[in-house]
Amino acid sequence: MSRNTPKTTGRKGQESVSVNGAGRNQLRIIAGEWRGRKLPFPDGEGLRPTGDRLRETVFNWLSLSIYSARVLDLFTGSGALGLEALSRGAGSATFLDTHNGVIRQMQDNLRLLQCNKAEVIQQDAILWLKSPADSHYDLVFLDPPFGQNLLLPACQLLEEKHWLSEDALIYLEAEKTLDFNQIPDNWVLQKEKRTGQVICRLYQRNAVM
């Protein structure tokens, strides 16, 4: 059976890394079409895959909003959040990261899953968000490396550059010390969970504020 190939943009000429026997790091898809599938992901500085238990909580929050959603996994890392969304019926997903190994492994994992509903982009997230929006996303995952001042600028650019649909959902993971007063005023907090030194929040955009 032929495999569908995910659309890829960004740097060219890089060889793909086979997933066969790859790496000691693995993520597990919790539910949906690919339930129970285990996929490798590379080592990387600041790469913190969202654990199974927390991911299950997050997708319980999102259960009525996944189907057919246009998803943006902005700081892809392991890709656990975006892949889980696709498995549960999201319409499409865009994965974006700067890490060579992340990009190659994401491409390979999508091929392994025979998924043709995703694109993989290798670019700095903040620079990418400063470009004119060519899509409007219904669901955005923001889980950047901590301590690099990436989360709040990303939130502000998502709103200012019109990357979001009218009632988009935005999930973020951040240090507990983050100043959430800088989140866009028209994002309404829906859910919150604290675990260790991490705070997880789900916002919904209110286009009429």
mmCIF file of C-alpha atoms in Angstrom:
data_model
loop_
_atom_site.group_PDB
_atom_site.id
_atom_site.type_symbol
_atom_site.label_atom_id
_atom_site.label_comp_id
_atom_site.label_asym_id
_atom_site.label_seq_id
_atom_site.Cartn_x
_atom_site.Cartn_y
_atom_site.Cartn_z
ATOM 1 C CA MET A 1 0.000 0.000 0.000
ATOM 2 C CA SER A 2 1.401 3.394 -0.952
ATOM 3 C CA ARG A 3 1.954 5.940 1.794
ATOM 4 C CA ASN A 4 0.709 9.502 1.693
ATOM 5 C CA THR A 5 3.516 12.007 2.153
ATOM 6 C CA PRO A 6 3.050 15.026 4.439
ATOM 7 C CA LYS A 7 3.537 18.433 2.894
ATOM 8 C CA THR A 8 6.830 19.940 4.043
ATOM 9 C CA THR A 9 8.182 23.460 3.821
ATOM 10 C CA GLY A 10 11.332 25.086 5.139
ATOM 11 C CA ARG A 11 14.912 23.960 4.639
ATOM 12 C CA LYS A 12 15.486 21.506 1.826
ATOM 13 C CA GLY A 13 18.074 18.857 1.045
ATOM 14 C CA GLN A 14 18.042 17.178 4.454
ATOM 15 C CA GLU A 15 17.949 13.401 4.586
ATOM 16 C CA SER A 16 15.110 11.708 6.402
ATOM 17 C CA VAL A 17 15.825 9.664 9.515
ATOM 18 C CA SER A 18 14.176 6.256 9.491
ATOM 19 C CA VAL A 19 11.784 5.496 12.314
ATOM 20 C CA ASN A 20 12.661 1.800 12.218
ATOM 21 C CA GLY A 21 14.387 1.044 15.507
ATOM 22 C CA ALA A 22 14.680 4.761 16.179
ATOM 23 C CA GLY A 23 15.535 6.306 19.516
ATOM 24 C CA ARG A 24 14.801 5.492 23.095
ATOM 25 C CA ASN A 25 12.277 8.357 23.378
ATOM 26 C CA GLN A 26 8.720 7.374 22.553
ATOM 27 C CA LEU A 27 5.291 8.939 22.823
ATOM 28 C CA ARG A 28 2.042 7.004 22.860
ATOM 29 C CA ILE A 29 -1.149 8.106 21.126
ATOM 30 C CA ILE A 30 -3.894 7.837 23.752
ATOM 31 C CA ALA A 31 -7.106 7.679 21.719
ATOM 32 C CA GLY A 32 -8.650 7.854 18.287
ATOM 33 C CA GLU A 33 -7.584 6.371 14.956
ATOM 34 C CA TRP A 34 -4.010 5.715 16.096
ATOM 35 C CA ARG A 35 -4.810 4.701 19.673
ATOM 36 C CA GLY A 36 -1.924 2.842 21.295
ATOM 37 C CA ARG A 37 0.586 3.629 18.549
ATOM 38 C CA LYS A 38 4.059 4.410 19.860
ATOM 39 C CA LEU A 39 6.202 6.873 17.933
ATOM 40 C CA PRO A 40 9.810 7.962 18.435
ATOM 41 C CA PHE A 41 10.946 11.509 19.019
ATOM 42 C CA PRO A 42 14.482 12.929 19.229
ATOM 43 C CA ASP A 43 16.408 14.375 22.130
ATOM 44 C CA GLY A 44 16.420 18.162 22.220
ATOM 45 C CA GLU A 45 17.204 20.975 24.625
ATOM 46 C CA GLY A 46 14.022 22.174 26.287
ATOM 47 C CA LEU A 47 11.960 19.371 24.743
ATOM 48 C CA ARG A 48 9.302 18.390 27.303
ATOM 49 C CA PRO A 49 6.655 16.098 25.836
ATOM 50 C CA THR A 50 3.277 16.523 27.515
ATOM 51 C CA GLY A 51 2.820 13.342 29.577
ATOM 52 C CA ASP A 52 0.002 10.866 29.039
ATOM 53 C CA ARG A 53 -1.974 11.835 32.125
ATOM 54 C CA LEU A 54 -1.863 15.564 31.441
ATOM 55 C CA ARG A 55 -2.539 15.007 27.742
ATOM 56 C CA GLU A 56 -5.638 13.001 28.628
ATOM 57 C CA THR A 57 -6.847 15.887 30.804
ATOM 58 C CA VAL A 58 -6.227 18.404 28.035
ATOM 59 C CA PHE A 59 -8.108 16.376 25.449
ATOM 60 C CA ASN A 60 -10.997 15.888 27.839
ATOM 61 C CA TRP A 61 -11.178 19.687 27.920
ATOM 62 C CA LEU A 62 -11.140 19.748 24.122
ATOM 63 C CA SER A 63 -13.328 16.733 23.408
ATOM 64 C CA LEU A 64 -16.159 18.669 21.747
ATOM 65 C CA SER A 65 -13.853 20.913 19.711
ATOM 66 C CA ILE A 66 -11.443 18.555 17.945
ATOM 67 C CA TYR A 67 -13.433 17.187 15.009
ATOM 68 C CA SER A 68 -12.484 18.927 11.727
ATOM 69 C CA ALA A 69 -10.479 21.592 13.598
ATOM 70 C CA ARG A 70 -7.557 23.322 11.898
ATOM 71 C CA VAL A 71 -4.720 22.779 14.354
ATOM 72 C CA LEU A 72 -1.422 24.618 14.871
ATOM 73 C CA ASP A 73 1.265 22.882 16.973
ATOM 74 C CA LEU A 74 3.566 25.870 17.126
ATOM 75 C CA PHE A 75 6.563 24.573 19.096
ATOM 76 C CA THR A 76 6.240 20.984 17.934
ATOM 77 C CA GLY A 77 8.871 19.136 19.972
ATOM 78 C CA SER A 78 7.672 15.530 20.143
ATOM 79 C CA GLY A 79 4.479 16.451 18.271
ATOM 80 C CA ALA A 80 2.403 14.679 20.923
ATOM 81 C CA LEU A 81 -0.355 17.305 21.067
ATOM 82 C CA GLY A 82 -0.810 17.792 17.339
ATOM 83 C CA LEU A 83 -0.660 14.059 16.621
ATOM 84 C CA GLU A 84 -3.207 13.331 19.339
ATOM 85 C CA ALA A 85 -5.520 15.937 17.788
ATOM 86 C CA LEU A 86 -5.182 14.353 14.342
ATOM 87 C CA SER A 87 -5.836 10.894 15.779
ATOM 88 C CA ARG A 88 -9.039 12.206 17.354
ATOM 89 C CA GLY A 89 -10.405 13.669 14.129
ATOM 90 C CA ALA A 90 -8.849 17.095 13.579
ATOM 91 C CA GLY A 91 -9.211 18.247 9.998
ATOM 92 C CA SER A 92 -5.604 19.316 9.517
ATOM 93 C CA ALA A 93 -2.480 20.195 11.464
ATOM 94 C CA THR A 94 0.546 22.423 10.973
ATOM 95 C CA PHE A 95 3.692 21.436 12.883
ATOM 96 C CA LEU A 96 6.389 24.081 13.277
ATOM 97 C CA ASP A 97 9.820 23.817 14.899
ATOM 98 C CA THR A 98 13.432 24.901 14.325
ATOM 99 C CA HIS A 99 15.116 21.667 15.425
ATOM 100 C CA ASN A 100 16.442 19.546 12.519
ATOM 101 C CA GLY A 101 15.850 16.268 14.332
ATOM 102 C CA VAL A 102 12.308 17.236 15.294
ATOM 103 C CA ILE A 103 11.445 18.115 11.708
ATOM 104 C CA ARG A 104 12.901 14.915 10.245
ATOM 105 C CA GLN A 105 11.247 12.695 12.847
ATOM 106 C CA MET A 106 7.913 14.465 12.455
ATOM 107 C CA GLN A 107 8.008 13.856 8.708
ATOM 108 C CA ASP A 108 8.822 10.196 9.261
ATOM 109 C CA ASN A 109 6.105 9.724 11.876
ATOM 110 C CA LEU A 110 3.479 11.223 9.590
ATOM 111 C CA ARG A 111 4.576 8.921 6.776
ATOM 112 C CA LEU A 112 4.456 5.941 9.131
ATOM 113 C CA LEU A 113 0.880 6.883 10.075
ATOM 114 C CA GLN A 114 0.001 7.416 6.401
ATOM 115 C CA CYS A 115 -1.273 10.867 7.312
ATOM 116 C CA ASN A 116 -1.811 13.394 4.528
ATOM 117 C CA LYS A 117 -3.591 16.032 6.637
ATOM 118 C CA ALA A 118 -0.476 17.739 7.988
ATOM 119 C CA GLU A 119 2.307 20.075 6.976
ATOM 120 C CA VAL A 120 5.702 20.363 8.648
ATOM 121 C CA ILE A 121 7.518 23.700 8.661
ATOM 122 C CA GLN A 122 11.065 24.359 9.812
ATOM 123 C CA GLN A 123 11.230 27.992 10.898
ATOM 124 C CA ASP A 124 11.513 30.204 13.948
ATOM 125 C CA ALA A 125 7.996 30.465 15.379
ATOM 126 C CA ILE A 126 8.108 34.169 16.172
ATOM 127 C CA LEU A 127 9.404 35.093 12.713
ATOM 128 C CA TRP A 128 6.760 32.875 11.115
ATOM 129 C CA LEU A 129 3.977 34.513 13.119
ATOM 130 C CA LYS A 130 5.126 37.966 12.002
ATOM 131 C CA SER A 131 4.340 37.025 8.395
ATOM 132 C CA PRO A 132 0.909 37.714 6.901
ATOM 133 C CA ALA A 133 -1.484 34.993 8.059
ATOM 134 C CA ASP A 134 -2.307 32.498 5.318
ATOM 135 C CA SER A 135 -4.511 30.311 7.554
ATOM 136 C CA HIS A 136 -6.956 30.755 10.412
ATOM 137 C CA TYR A 137 -6.562 28.127 13.113
ATOM 138 C CA ASP A 138 -9.323 26.758 15.325
ATOM 139 C CA LEU A 139 -7.010 25.166 17.894
ATOM 140 C CA VAL A 140 -3.464 26.190 18.821
ATOM 141 C CA PHE A 141 -1.025 24.362 21.072
ATOM 142 C CA LEU A 142 1.685 26.500 22.702
ATOM 143 C CA ASP A 143 4.283 24.570 24.695
ATOM 144 C CA PRO A 144 7.602 26.365 24.048
ATOM 145 C CA PRO A 145 10.906 25.794 25.868
ATOM 146 C CA PHE A 146 10.802 27.542 29.230
ATOM 147 C CA GLY A 147 12.916 30.577 30.039
ATOM 148 C CA GLN A 148 13.272 31.840 26.470
ATOM 149 C CA ASN A 149 10.529 34.507 26.423
ATOM 150 C CA LEU A 150 8.652 32.838 23.591
ATOM 151 C CA LEU A 151 5.155 32.264 24.908
ATOM 152 C CA LEU A 152 3.824 35.792 25.403
ATOM 153 C CA PRO A 153 5.176 37.166 22.090
ATOM 154 C CA ALA A 154 3.627 34.166 20.330
ATOM 155 C CA CYS A 155 0.260 34.822 21.973
ATOM 156 C CA GLN A 156 0.338 38.486 21.008
ATOM 157 C CA LEU A 157 1.300 37.754 17.395
ATOM 158 C CA LEU A 158 -1.373 35.084 16.991
ATOM 159 C CA GLU A 159 -3.935 37.742 17.833
ATOM 160 C CA GLU A 160 -2.379 40.773 16.136
ATOM 161 C CA LYS A 161 -1.586 39.026 12.852
ATOM 162 C CA HIS A 162 -5.021 37.355 12.584
ATOM 163 C CA TRP A 163 -3.920 33.704 12.727
ATOM 164 C CA LEU A 164 -6.978 32.655 14.752
ATOM 165 C CA SER A 165 -10.554 31.837 13.852
ATOM 166 C CA GLU A 166 -13.268 33.832 15.606
ATOM 167 C CA ASP A 167 -13.725 31.481 18.557
ATOM 168 C CA ALA A 168 -10.363 29.685 18.472
ATOM 169 C CA LEU A 169 -9.122 27.667 21.432
ATOM 170 C CA ILE A 170 -5.553 28.195 22.647
ATOM 171 C CA TYR A 171 -3.862 25.733 24.980
ATOM 172 C CA LEU A 172 -0.600 26.740 26.661
ATOM 173 C CA GLU A 173 1.920 25.324 29.098
ATOM 174 C CA ALA A 174 4.097 27.773 31.004
ATOM 175 C CA GLU A 175 6.190 28.380 34.101
ATOM 176 C CA LYS A 176 4.063 29.269 37.117
ATOM 177 C CA THR A 177 5.911 32.590 37.291
ATOM 178 C CA LEU A 178 4.623 33.772 33.897
ATOM 179 C CA ASP A 179 2.807 37.128 33.911
ATOM 180 C CA PHE A 180 -0.542 36.119 32.450
ATOM 181 C CA ASN A 181 -1.672 39.760 32.443
ATOM 182 C CA GLN A 182 0.043 40.045 29.059
ATOM 183 C CA ILE A 183 -2.249 37.468 27.436
ATOM 184 C CA PRO A 184 -4.531 39.201 24.870
ATOM 185 C CA ASP A 185 -7.531 40.793 26.593
ATOM 186 C CA ASN A 186 -10.059 38.999 24.407
ATOM 187 C CA TRP A 187 -8.802 35.525 25.349
ATOM 188 C CA VAL A 188 -11.131 34.128 27.997
ATOM 189 C CA LEU A 189 -9.747 31.559 30.436
ATOM 190 C CA GLN A 190 -11.737 28.305 30.288
ATOM 191 C CA LYS A 191 -9.660 25.736 32.186
ATOM 192 C CA GLU A 192 -6.536 25.645 34.332
ATOM 193 C CA LYS A 193 -4.362 22.925 35.867
ATOM 194 C CA ARG A 194 -1.187 23.204 37.935
ATOM 195 C CA THR A 195 1.328 20.391 38.071
ATOM 196 C CA GLY A 196 4.730 20.801 39.700
ATOM 197 C CA GLN A 197 6.265 24.038 38.445
ATOM 198 C CA VAL A 198 4.048 24.085 35.334
ATOM 199 C CA ILE A 199 0.709 25.777 34.781
ATOM 200 C CA CYS A 200 -1.567 24.680 31.942
ATOM 201 C CA ARG A 201 -4.335 26.891 30.643
ATOM 202 C CA LEU A 202 -7.007 26.715 27.983
ATOM 203 C CA TYR A 203 -8.290 29.987 26.543
ATOM 204 C CA GLN A 204 -11.054 30.740 24.075
ATOM 205 C CA ARG A 205 -10.851 33.726 21.807
ATOM 206 C CA ASN A 206 -13.739 36.198 21.957
ATOM 207 C CA ALA A 207 -13.769 38.023 18.648
ATOM 208 C CA VAL A 208 -16.292 40.680 19.704
ATOM 209 C CA MET A 209 -14.449 42.107 22.725
#
